[in-house]
XYZ file of C-alpha atoms in Angstrom:
755
model
C 2.212 220.001 -74.600
C 4.582 217.624 -74.903
C 4.625 217.554 -70.775
C 0.965 216.614 -71.486
C 1.415 213.972 -74.166
C 4.281 212.114 -72.499
C 2.186 212.017 -69.011
C -0.883 210.629 -70.827
C 1.807 207.976 -72.180
C 2.690 207.003 -68.525
C -0.801 206.766 -67.537
C -1.463 204.193 -70.353
C 1.166 202.221 -69.728
C 0.398 201.967 -66.008
C -3.106 201.330 -66.527
C -1.953 198.259 -69.289
C 0.543 197.230 -66.621
C -2.295 196.677 -64.068
C -4.583 195.003 -66.811
C -1.665 192.424 -67.497
C -0.990 191.647 -64.045
C -4.038 191.526 -63.077
C -5.176 189.298 -65.824
C -2.287 187.669 -65.657
C -2.856 186.421 -62.139
C -6.974 185.690 -63.116
C -5.572 183.425 -65.700
C -2.691 181.686 -63.483
C -5.626 181.015 -60.746
C -7.973 179.527 -63.636
C -4.645 177.385 -64.758
C -4.102 176.328 -61.045
C -7.598 175.595 -60.637
C -8.571 173.716 -63.616
C -5.111 171.429 -62.484
C -6.852 170.959 -59.172
C -10.257 169.817 -60.610
C -8.593 167.502 -63.163
C -6.784 166.021 -60.172
C -9.578 165.670 -58.082
C -11.684 163.879 -61.062
C -8.882 161.653 -61.507
C -8.636 160.827 -57.542
C -12.469 160.515 -57.520
C -12.353 158.286 -61.004
C -9.795 156.032 -59.093
C -11.499 155.594 -55.530
C -14.949 155.173 -57.641
C -13.256 152.878 -59.929
C -11.743 151.055 -56.620
C -15.138 151.144 -54.686
C -17.236 149.971 -57.411
C -14.798 146.894 -57.549
C -16.115 146.455 -54.157
C -19.762 146.356 -54.859
C -19.118 144.007 -58.058
C -17.135 141.426 -55.651
C -20.098 141.110 -53.514
C -22.208 140.615 -56.184
C -19.903 137.557 -56.839
C -19.670 136.557 -53.598
C -23.630 136.264 -53.350
C -24.186 134.351 -56.635
C -21.832 131.966 -55.137
C -23.675 131.180 -51.978
C -27.135 131.321 -53.940
C -25.405 128.172 -55.649
C -23.994 126.887 -52.409
C -27.548 126.855 -50.507
C -28.496 125.269 -53.832
C -26.164 122.507 -53.367
C -26.398 121.752 -50.072
C -30.280 122.024 -50.697
C -30.126 119.577 -53.256
C -27.724 117.200 -51.454
C -30.413 117.064 -48.091
C -33.037 116.422 -50.276
C -31.146 113.438 -52.413
C -31.732 111.651 -48.441
C -35.869 111.541 -49.300
C -35.119 108.957 -51.255
C -35.539 105.412 -51.152
C -32.262 103.512 -49.782
C -31.196 101.845 -46.710
C -29.725 106.000 -46.135
C -32.788 107.245 -47.172
C -34.339 109.472 -44.509
C -37.584 107.726 -44.374
C -35.831 104.199 -43.855
C -33.826 106.059 -40.788
C -36.938 106.930 -39.092
C -38.469 103.478 -39.951
C -35.596 101.698 -37.958
C -35.742 104.418 -35.372
C -39.595 103.665 -35.207
C -38.468 99.637 -34.930
C -35.881 100.290 -32.340
C -38.076 102.524 -30.385
C -40.983 100.003 -30.144
C -38.145 97.215 -29.153
C -36.679 99.293 -26.426
C -33.431 99.136 -28.712
C -30.330 101.685 -28.314
C -31.066 104.300 -31.412
C -28.690 105.685 -33.758
C -30.080 109.094 -33.275
C -30.716 109.182 -29.372
C -31.942 111.314 -27.061
C -29.881 112.914 -24.631
C -29.858 110.996 -21.212
C -32.400 108.406 -23.361
C -30.229 105.715 -25.413
C -33.684 104.141 -25.987
C -35.298 107.141 -27.515
C -34.630 108.895 -31.022
C -34.331 112.888 -31.128
C -36.166 111.884 -34.827
C -39.480 110.414 -33.296
C -41.910 111.548 -30.888
C -43.094 109.239 -28.461
C -46.273 109.053 -30.708
C -44.213 107.562 -33.483
C -44.402 110.272 -35.521
C -41.576 112.387 -37.362
C -40.177 115.104 -34.663
C -39.788 117.995 -36.858
C -36.629 119.771 -34.710
C -35.282 116.560 -35.224
C -35.678 115.999 -39.165
C -34.363 119.646 -39.250
C -31.003 118.650 -37.417
C -30.472 115.545 -39.574
C -31.189 117.733 -42.779
C -28.697 120.274 -42.040
C -26.149 117.757 -41.162
C -26.514 116.857 -44.539
C -26.941 120.564 -46.181
C -23.922 122.611 -44.072
C -20.626 120.118 -45.112
C -21.883 120.547 -48.324
C -22.446 124.483 -48.542
C -18.916 124.728 -46.485
C -17.288 122.728 -48.800
C -18.710 124.757 -52.344
C -18.125 128.367 -50.948
C -14.363 127.021 -49.599
C -13.826 125.668 -53.156
C -15.352 128.539 -55.261
C -15.697 132.162 -53.427
C -12.703 133.433 -53.314
C -11.230 131.973 -56.659
C -14.397 133.680 -58.416
C -14.103 137.094 -56.544
C -10.138 137.119 -57.200
C -10.872 136.086 -61.297
C -14.168 138.357 -61.536
C -16.173 135.410 -62.512
C -19.394 133.883 -61.572
C -20.231 130.083 -62.352
C -22.766 129.719 -65.019
C -23.073 126.227 -65.598
C -21.570 123.934 -62.689
C -21.821 120.722 -64.481
C -19.775 122.211 -67.634
C -16.531 120.054 -68.208
C -14.027 123.375 -69.454
C -13.970 126.513 -67.908
C -15.260 128.417 -71.109
C -19.021 126.901 -70.424
C -18.515 126.951 -66.748
C -17.729 130.139 -65.724
C -18.745 133.877 -67.024
C -16.706 136.457 -66.795
C -17.962 140.353 -64.970
C -18.240 143.199 -67.307
C -16.962 146.458 -65.584
C -18.474 149.678 -65.957
C -14.824 151.496 -66.188
C -12.109 151.083 -68.725
C -9.753 149.788 -66.425
C -11.070 146.720 -64.145
C -9.882 146.653 -60.800
C -8.127 144.085 -59.136
C -9.158 141.452 -56.028
C -5.789 139.737 -55.727
C -5.134 140.711 -52.099
C -8.716 139.545 -50.713
C -8.548 136.525 -48.426
C -11.587 134.398 -46.950
C -11.143 131.987 -44.317
C -13.875 130.854 -41.672
C -13.760 132.133 -38.083
C -14.904 130.224 -34.786
C -17.190 132.121 -32.302
C -13.952 134.418 -30.909
C -13.581 135.226 -34.278
C -10.171 133.351 -35.092
C -8.998 132.275 -37.747
C -9.695 128.562 -38.550
C -8.168 126.695 -41.180
C -9.922 125.483 -44.522
C -11.821 122.162 -44.253
C -11.958 122.873 -40.287
C -15.503 123.640 -38.340
C -15.993 127.519 -38.279
C -19.492 128.952 -36.799
C -19.144 131.553 -40.083
C -16.534 133.175 -42.608
C -14.947 136.335 -43.292
C -14.123 138.060 -46.562
C -11.387 140.689 -46.504
C -12.505 142.628 -49.983
C -9.573 144.580 -51.232
C -10.671 146.495 -54.316
C -7.480 148.616 -56.272
C -7.875 150.252 -59.447
C -5.011 152.101 -61.590
C -4.750 153.799 -64.910
C -3.235 153.137 -67.741
C -0.705 156.176 -67.037
C 0.647 154.720 -63.777
C -1.099 157.218 -61.633
C -1.008 156.509 -58.208
C -3.609 153.406 -57.617
C -6.208 153.538 -55.035
C -7.074 151.154 -52.619
C -10.442 150.533 -51.066
C -10.887 147.384 -48.270
C -14.387 145.935 -47.003
C -14.989 143.228 -44.157
C -17.560 141.128 -44.861
C -19.104 138.181 -42.367
C -20.528 135.236 -44.281
C -23.068 132.833 -42.161
C -23.346 129.373 -42.547
C -27.247 129.123 -42.868
C -29.688 125.951 -42.525
C -31.493 124.234 -44.907
C -33.833 126.418 -46.357
C -35.722 123.812 -48.652
C -39.243 122.574 -47.345
C -40.515 119.226 -46.617
C -43.326 117.832 -45.471
C -45.485 114.322 -44.947
C -46.593 113.017 -47.849
C -50.116 113.475 -47.899
C -53.222 111.547 -49.657
C -56.432 111.005 -48.608
C -57.202 107.337 -47.313
C -60.130 105.536 -46.610
C -59.813 104.264 -42.869
C -62.372 101.765 -42.887
C -62.802 98.534 -41.261
C -60.948 96.879 -43.711
C -57.773 98.763 -43.944
C -57.555 98.758 -40.146
C -56.816 95.071 -39.761
C -54.273 92.992 -39.286
C -56.628 90.500 -41.183
C -59.830 90.786 -42.985
C -61.202 87.359 -44.966
C -64.647 86.851 -45.803
C -63.313 83.242 -45.633
C -61.986 81.223 -42.969
C -58.570 82.038 -40.963
C -56.947 78.111 -40.124
C -53.872 77.832 -38.305
C -52.657 74.496 -38.687
C -49.357 73.087 -37.871
C -47.507 75.587 -36.511
C -44.754 75.884 -33.822
C -45.855 79.692 -32.969
C -48.185 82.066 -34.453
C -48.744 85.574 -33.480
C -51.181 88.047 -34.800
C -51.500 91.472 -33.803
C -53.672 93.688 -34.486
C -57.640 93.495 -35.041
C -59.024 90.336 -36.987
C -62.018 90.168 -38.733
C -63.031 86.684 -40.471
C -66.243 86.453 -41.314
C -66.824 82.826 -42.226
C -67.664 80.429 -44.132
C -71.309 79.611 -44.508
C -71.943 76.433 -43.603
C -72.693 74.131 -46.207
C -71.754 71.064 -45.200
C -74.111 67.968 -44.060
C -73.703 66.054 -41.230
C -75.041 66.310 -37.428
C -76.255 69.836 -36.204
C -73.677 69.326 -33.074
C -70.986 70.021 -35.171
C -71.945 71.440 -38.487
C -73.393 74.428 -36.267
C -69.375 74.996 -35.550
C -67.999 75.176 -39.033
C -66.434 78.237 -40.198
C -64.823 80.892 -38.661
C -61.135 80.694 -36.652
C -59.995 77.451 -36.629
C -56.539 76.265 -34.616
C -55.530 72.577 -34.746
C -51.931 70.739 -34.146
C -50.470 73.951 -33.125
C -48.091 74.519 -30.088
C -48.574 78.446 -29.582
C -50.961 80.966 -30.873
C -51.427 84.659 -29.569
C -54.065 86.763 -30.967
C -52.724 90.662 -28.928
C -53.365 93.901 -29.364
C -56.525 94.023 -31.056
C -60.167 92.621 -31.293
C -60.809 88.736 -32.820
C -64.300 88.650 -34.436
C -66.156 86.346 -36.543
C -69.787 85.156 -37.345
C -68.725 81.899 -37.386
C -66.686 80.310 -34.554
C -63.786 80.514 -32.947
C -62.294 76.869 -33.266
C -60.035 74.739 -31.175
C -59.327 71.401 -33.255
C -57.179 68.701 -32.051
C -53.938 69.164 -29.978
C -54.098 72.957 -29.882
C -52.056 73.427 -27.031
C -51.848 76.994 -26.475
C -54.422 79.647 -27.778
C -54.210 82.871 -25.992
C -56.564 85.796 -26.910
C -54.864 89.161 -25.401
C -55.686 93.044 -24.486
C -58.942 92.967 -26.513
C -62.506 91.107 -26.518
C -63.347 87.853 -28.534
C -66.231 87.748 -30.672
C -68.047 85.151 -31.988
C -71.117 83.005 -32.880
C -69.737 80.070 -31.011
C -66.326 79.078 -29.042
C -65.686 75.631 -29.496
C -63.008 73.221 -28.125
C -63.507 69.933 -29.514
C -63.452 67.251 -32.410
C -65.068 67.506 -36.289
C -67.491 65.138 -36.128
C -65.517 61.952 -37.606
C -62.580 63.081 -35.512
C -61.118 63.040 -31.657
C -59.614 65.858 -29.793
C -57.480 66.280 -27.201
C -55.000 68.780 -25.578
C -56.465 71.557 -26.468
C -56.372 75.119 -24.010
C -57.962 78.581 -24.549
C -56.971 81.932 -22.967
C -58.866 84.550 -23.280
C -57.779 87.223 -21.169
C -60.917 90.011 -21.606
C -64.500 89.494 -22.399
C -65.747 86.929 -24.702
C -68.826 88.028 -26.451
C -70.775 85.269 -28.222
C -73.898 84.975 -30.049
C -74.428 81.002 -29.284
C -72.578 79.022 -27.378
C -69.057 77.972 -25.521
C -68.790 74.220 -25.994
C -66.442 71.697 -24.727
C -65.762 68.261 -26.743
C -62.219 67.496 -26.413
C -60.435 65.352 -23.369
C -57.571 66.900 -21.134
C -58.183 70.362 -22.347
C -59.775 73.637 -21.348
C -61.632 77.075 -21.381
C -60.265 79.701 -19.346
C -62.167 83.245 -19.925
C -60.733 85.238 -17.396
C -62.397 88.795 -18.664
C -66.430 87.220 -18.203
C -68.319 85.366 -21.055
C -71.292 87.260 -22.535
C -73.674 84.669 -24.215
C -76.458 87.404 -24.925
C -78.680 85.577 -27.738
C -81.841 85.944 -25.357
C -84.792 83.370 -26.384
C -87.362 85.591 -24.162
C -87.313 88.015 -27.729
C -89.602 87.370 -30.255
C -88.475 90.000 -32.627
C -85.587 88.216 -33.719
C -85.491 87.781 -37.124
C -82.341 85.068 -37.602
C -81.728 83.150 -40.434
C -81.496 79.179 -39.542
C -82.627 77.459 -36.795
C -83.164 78.043 -33.265
C -80.445 75.946 -32.262
C -78.229 78.096 -33.888
C -79.567 81.426 -31.742
C -79.614 80.186 -28.034
C -76.501 81.029 -25.938
C -75.529 78.296 -23.593
C -72.758 76.066 -22.275
C -72.259 72.932 -23.657
C -70.078 70.366 -21.857
C -69.854 67.032 -23.792
C -66.542 65.624 -22.766
C -67.515 63.259 -19.631
C -64.389 61.778 -18.298
C -63.514 64.889 -16.223
C -60.273 65.844 -17.868
C -61.665 68.860 -19.129
C -62.892 72.097 -17.635
C -64.610 75.596 -18.606
C -63.570 77.994 -16.241
C -65.577 81.792 -16.181
C -64.212 84.771 -14.136
C -65.486 88.573 -13.896
C -69.434 88.061 -15.151
C -71.225 85.930 -16.915
C -74.397 86.303 -18.731
C -75.999 83.421 -20.444
C -79.066 84.221 -22.538
C -80.343 80.960 -23.887
C -80.681 77.102 -23.398
C -78.908 73.797 -24.802
C -80.823 71.682 -27.561
C -80.865 67.768 -27.491
C -79.792 66.436 -30.767
C -83.086 64.880 -31.713
C -84.892 64.504 -35.132
C -87.444 67.428 -34.225
C -84.790 70.027 -31.971
C -85.965 69.297 -28.387
C -84.977 73.092 -26.564
C -83.672 71.721 -22.498
C -84.097 74.112 -20.004
C -80.223 74.166 -18.713
C -78.054 77.466 -19.750
C -75.384 74.993 -18.965
C -76.028 71.514 -19.939
C -73.754 68.550 -19.610
C -73.858 65.673 -21.777
C -76.258 63.102 -20.438
C -78.297 64.732 -18.772
C -80.875 64.981 -20.869
C -82.351 61.998 -18.600
C -83.881 64.611 -16.477
C -86.387 65.301 -19.235
C -87.333 61.398 -19.899
C -88.543 61.555 -16.336
C -91.882 63.100 -14.763
C -91.533 64.688 -11.093
C -93.761 65.621 -8.443
C -93.170 69.502 -8.987
C -94.831 68.723 -12.235
C -98.526 69.980 -13.050
C -100.962 67.598 -14.638
C -100.474 68.883 -17.657
C -97.361 67.636 -18.567
C -97.087 64.766 -20.710
C -94.770 62.382 -22.754
C -94.040 63.164 -26.631
C -91.413 61.018 -28.776
C -88.526 63.217 -30.027
C -86.792 60.483 -32.428
C -85.179 58.681 -30.551
C -86.155 60.046 -27.386
C -89.600 60.229 -25.021
C -89.664 63.735 -23.385
C -91.527 65.564 -21.214
C -93.844 68.321 -23.303
C -96.533 70.526 -22.378
C -98.464 72.592 -24.290
C -96.958 75.891 -24.717
C -94.222 74.587 -22.464
C -91.585 77.626 -21.768
C -87.546 77.293 -20.811
C -88.729 78.567 -17.861
C -90.813 75.453 -17.041
C -87.809 72.941 -17.929
C -85.795 75.099 -15.821
C -87.679 74.296 -12.731
C -88.086 71.042 -13.803
C -84.057 70.042 -13.972
C -83.398 71.961 -11.010
C -85.976 70.022 -9.258
C -85.046 66.875 -10.884
C -81.314 67.250 -10.063
C -82.262 68.342 -6.369
C -84.121 65.429 -5.468
C -82.604 62.755 -3.463
C -84.350 60.034 -5.700
C -82.636 60.943 -8.639
C -79.005 61.577 -7.476
C -76.545 59.680 -9.219
C -78.274 60.089 -12.735
C -77.207 63.121 -13.823
C -73.219 64.217 -14.166
C -73.260 67.375 -11.751
C -69.568 68.202 -12.550
C -67.336 70.261 -10.478
C -64.945 71.094 -13.889
C -67.358 73.698 -14.821
C -67.012 77.119 -12.823
C -68.804 80.213 -13.087
C -68.806 83.356 -10.823
C -71.651 82.908 -8.233
C -70.589 86.080 -5.884
C -73.613 88.872 -5.862
C -75.189 87.607 -9.008
C -72.076 87.727 -11.356
C -73.939 85.039 -13.065
C -77.012 85.535 -14.584
C -78.702 82.805 -16.687
C -81.780 82.152 -18.654
C -82.031 78.078 -17.436
C -80.776 76.104 -14.699
C -76.855 76.402 -14.737
C -73.805 73.951 -12.630
C -70.861 75.478 -11.156
C -68.310 74.033 -9.159
C -70.748 70.446 -8.539
C -73.847 72.460 -7.781
C -77.241 73.028 -9.535
C -78.710 76.755 -9.493
C -82.231 78.144 -10.671
C -82.667 79.942 -13.514
C -82.258 83.822 -12.446
C -83.470 85.450 -15.299
C -84.257 89.448 -14.301
C -85.854 92.115 -15.592
C -83.898 94.588 -13.907
C -82.980 97.546 -15.673
C -79.440 97.720 -14.989
C -79.055 94.482 -16.376
C -81.183 94.566 -19.501
C -79.565 97.807 -20.292
C -75.811 96.066 -19.821
C -77.232 93.567 -21.826
C -78.302 95.561 -24.729
C -75.367 97.221 -24.791
C -73.151 93.887 -25.480
C -75.480 93.010 -28.103
C -75.097 96.687 -29.925
C -71.415 95.895 -29.425
C -71.429 92.347 -31.077
C -73.351 94.233 -33.983
C -71.079 96.528 -34.292
C -68.097 94.527 -34.357
C -69.607 91.362 -36.021
C -71.775 92.960 -38.274
C -70.488 95.956 -39.443
C -67.075 95.563 -39.291
C -66.631 98.282 -36.535
C -67.776 100.909 -38.453
C -70.670 101.986 -36.968
C -70.813 104.025 -33.728
C -72.404 102.094 -30.602
C -74.551 105.722 -30.684
C -76.604 104.449 -33.567
C -78.628 102.281 -31.769
C -81.439 101.975 -34.594
C -79.105 100.658 -37.235
C -77.251 98.302 -34.033
C -80.602 96.686 -32.953
C -81.496 95.901 -36.885
C -78.340 94.674 -37.300
C -78.609 92.248 -34.254
C -82.099 91.567 -34.880
C -81.723 90.228 -38.265
C -78.302 88.496 -37.531
C -76.726 88.740 -40.828
C -73.103 90.742 -42.137
C -73.898 93.767 -43.246
C -70.089 95.181 -44.026
C -67.357 92.388 -45.589
C -64.291 92.520 -47.193
C -66.353 92.162 -50.467
C -68.598 95.083 -50.202
C -65.493 97.482 -48.749
C -63.392 96.862 -51.569
C -64.092 97.471 -54.978
C -61.899 94.457 -57.013
C -63.363 93.141 -59.657
C -63.201 90.021 -60.775
C -60.296 88.506 -63.147
C -59.342 92.209 -64.291
C -55.719 92.287 -65.410
C -55.931 95.930 -65.466
C -56.193 96.171 -61.730
C -53.907 92.903 -60.850
C -50.584 93.903 -59.638
C -47.218 92.978 -57.612
C -44.790 94.836 -56.711
C -42.280 93.771 -54.418
C -39.437 95.725 -52.859
C -35.404 94.940 -53.373
C -34.496 97.750 -50.875
C -34.287 97.062 -47.263
C -37.923 98.464 -46.618
C -39.188 95.300 -47.557
C -42.547 97.022 -48.829
C -44.473 95.777 -51.437
C -48.241 95.047 -52.379
C -49.844 92.632 -54.098
C -53.102 93.135 -55.589
C -55.141 89.972 -57.238
C -58.791 89.692 -58.899
C -58.439 86.587 -59.437
C -60.447 83.771 -56.800
C -58.554 80.433 -58.030
C -55.285 82.500 -58.078
C -53.929 81.921 -54.562
C -50.663 83.852 -53.099
C -47.972 81.860 -51.147
C -45.739 83.553 -49.008
C -42.772 81.093 -47.813
C -40.543 81.756 -44.940
C -37.382 79.811 -44.044
C -38.619 75.909 -43.484
C -42.137 76.355 -45.031
C -44.605 73.614 -45.325
C -47.386 74.225 -46.989
C -49.960 71.176 -47.177
C -51.296 72.417 -50.772
C -48.599 72.593 -53.855
C -48.551 76.132 -55.542
C -49.260 76.052 -59.099
C -46.249 77.415 -61.040
C -46.931 76.527 -64.934
C -49.652 77.132 -67.332
C -51.514 79.967 -67.656
C -52.789 80.434 -64.479
C -49.856 79.978 -61.810
C -49.963 81.196 -58.241
C -48.427 84.169 -57.080
C -44.938 83.134 -54.875
C -43.464 85.009 -52.670
C -39.941 83.585 -51.396
C -38.945 85.148 -47.940
C -36.396 82.149 -47.137
C -33.385 84.311 -47.581
C -35.062 87.642 -45.720
C -37.878 86.789 -43.540
C -39.281 90.204 -43.341
C -42.082 91.668 -45.222
C -44.058 94.787 -44.885
C -47.326 94.484 -47.275
C -50.669 95.417 -48.314
C -52.625 92.167 -49.924
C -55.220 92.293 -51.839
C -57.114 89.357 -53.193
C -59.563 87.977 -54.085
C -58.215 84.361 -53.611
C -57.054 82.578 -50.438
C -53.732 83.527 -49.035
C -51.179 81.158 -47.650
C -48.094 81.744 -45.204
C -45.517 79.171 -43.734
C -42.269 78.904 -42.045
C -40.241 81.673 -40.532
C -41.803 84.929 -41.761
C -42.388 88.111 -39.917
C -45.702 90.304 -41.704
C -45.935 93.981 -41.061
C -49.178 95.223 -43.020
C -52.466 93.673 -43.887
C -54.085 90.782 -45.299
C -57.493 91.972 -47.392
C -58.647 88.574 -49.084
C -61.867 87.333 -49.985
C -61.241 84.052 -49.342
C -59.009 82.311 -46.581
C -56.071 82.701 -44.660
C -54.394 79.979 -43.934
C -51.313 79.758 -41.982
C -49.625 75.901 -42.506
C -46.484 74.801 -40.900
C -45.364 71.280 -39.612
C -45.459 71.999 -36.196
C -41.336 71.703 -35.293
C -39.663 75.364 -35.270
C -41.538 77.696 -37.264
C -42.439 81.159 -36.014
C -45.253 83.238 -38.352
C -46.106 86.203 -36.980
C -48.670 88.896 -38.720
C -48.565 92.287 -37.125
C -50.798 95.366 -38.241
C -49.126 98.684 -38.165
C -50.635 101.954 -39.129
C -47.865 103.531 -40.289
C -46.404 100.772 -42.932
C -49.691 100.444 -44.271
C -50.242 104.235 -44.583
C -46.823 104.643 -46.111
C -47.130 101.712 -48.517
C -51.211 102.875 -49.585
C -49.717 106.378 -50.029
C -46.785 105.281 -52.471
C -49.458 103.007 -54.278
C -52.291 105.070 -53.826
C -52.943 105.084 -57.655
C -53.415 101.524 -57.891
C -55.689 101.541 -54.811
C -57.674 104.512 -55.272
C -60.093 102.243 -57.719
C -60.230 99.416 -55.223
C -60.912 100.965 -51.958
C -64.433 102.433 -51.579
C -63.652 105.950 -50.174
C -67.007 107.679 -50.654
C -68.574 105.116 -47.617
C -66.086 105.823 -45.152
C -64.514 107.998 -42.665
C -61.193 109.527 -44.210
C -57.917 110.643 -42.692
C -54.190 111.810 -43.717
C -51.478 109.345 -44.302
C -48.889 108.988 -43.356
C -45.549 109.592 -41.552
C -43.571 109.543 -44.843
C -41.210 112.591 -45.421
C -41.440 114.583 -48.734
C -39.527 117.516 -50.378
C -42.406 120.129 -50.705
C -42.531 122.173 -53.645
C -45.588 124.020 -53.038
C -43.186 126.577 -51.600
C -40.368 128.831 -52.918
C -37.640 129.839 -50.440
C -36.085 132.629 -51.914
C -32.629 133.216 -50.762
C -32.073 136.947 -48.699
C -28.292 137.790 -48.618
C -28.616 140.414 -46.184
C -29.959 137.387 -43.595
C -26.266 135.825 -44.675
C -23.828 138.198 -45.655
C -23.281 140.807 -43.223
C -21.141 143.577 -43.589
C -18.010 144.814 -41.565
C -15.428 147.792 -41.451
C -15.207 149.692 -44.836
C -12.648 151.948 -45.604
C -10.381 153.973 -48.197
C -6.448 152.774 -48.022
C -5.167 155.165 -50.013
């Protein structure tokens, strides 16, 4: 029994020993596992802390890069402002250099007189502009990130207010999700070249390399963890947007002219005057008294006592007369046609005229006379003469006497010192009138002074129905229903009758093209000392060409170029009526004497741009260049002083002038833009050394009109005209928001656990 009890005890002891051993082992394993889990947890905690620093540092870098881009964009966009270094001033300068074949500041490769900023049509080149903007953007961007990026990462802060004076307001410190913040003091930042080699700060890197090192260690001094990452940061291009400042401008006949005036253009006593671009001069109506032989030539464009006057790069148009008075030495119309009612080289009724010379390179299209009444003078029309007022038509409703609407060539100089030469073609659709109390129409399309004697004599070829009639102070042939062709035949028969040799002046000082019917004339005509019969024809080709010239004349003179030649109904009506339809007064809305509309702005920067709006017809505008000499004295005192622009020190002026009154220019002055007036334009001097130029430039006009559009929109009749978009002026666009995508700029490289 005792033996059994001892055996049971041993069994119990053994069982407890086994249980204890197993329990101890399990407990030991549990403790080891717990300690292992704690250690791993700490390791992960440290690693998370280190890696979370990498993400934070990336975000800090991103914030600095965004701000660097903003600063770079602002620096580039500041160059859109006015001033000598503005982009638009640079473009203006480059355009000027290209036009004048000068070396550009931004030349194309292999073409120093061509700018990489400007296209061949003188518009802005987008690629060139972007390159220029990058030149402004990139230095600011690079300087900014070199100054701030690494410092912000190491000090764990972002820029809150760049313009703040103290650091407390300037920076905002980053908050971490861990109790202990990582350190970035081992990080580095530098530029690299295309081979990824280090470039010194301030050098010319192609991009930047950021070596981020994040270190984390708890307060107990446990082992620190370190994670590193490499990032490459690009140098982006200017990311703002720009465009051409666009407003809808009326591009009607007025705004496209170098000069548009309802009055006269008078060029008096200047050494040199150059007008480049279209010229429209309505001309003052004939309201004077005196002989019709002189008053019919009043108004329009007049050149007097001047050495060199040149019209080029545009049409010259007047509904009155293109006149060379006394001593208009060298007057040239080149590059385009001359349109006028008359061309007159000669004196006023009570004056004299000599040494006046006219050269017209292209066609001269007139509705009345080409007249010479000066000594030692000439008119050379090398592109042809189209004197288009066809007296055979019966549907004219033109105002005024018949002698004002019958085209002819008149030579009133009798000393053989002056000449008229026409090359190309000549259409002469009318005949001259004798200055009698009741106007007497001759049969001569080319008339020479004194040859009216032919109509004072009957000849055998005249029929029995011919008679004499008194036209004070002359007795001249006539008959019932006599026609121009009857008189033309009479003149030809008289001139070729040997009995009357020497009684007429068959001058050799008039030369017309006579080969292959190059001259077609209603009346008899003289050329190179020979009298020719009327050769007017109903040939359809000729009649079609004549009609097209009449439409062309109506388009330019009566419609200011604003009606297409295809609108033959309108142009036929215009030509038959013979009255100006479109002029300055009805093409602009310029109220009279309205101080709210009056405006003068003269720039003081290198652009020389200005605008003058004057609603007072009694207020004159005087532009004074160096060595100016006005024949009238400006009013500078009182309640209604004239507007005086002094350009003696800077003779360049880019302007749009819209005025109800007269505009005067004198001295050395280079005017670019347009002059629009309801009054006269007077270019004056002392005929010694002055050089006055007026140049129409669409780019300049568009820029000025764009800048001052709010002032002009009530003046220009927009609804009645074709419009186009202006201009070449570049501006910052605020219509597109360009968000910065950091993934396009920051590129991640190697990431690794250091320990």
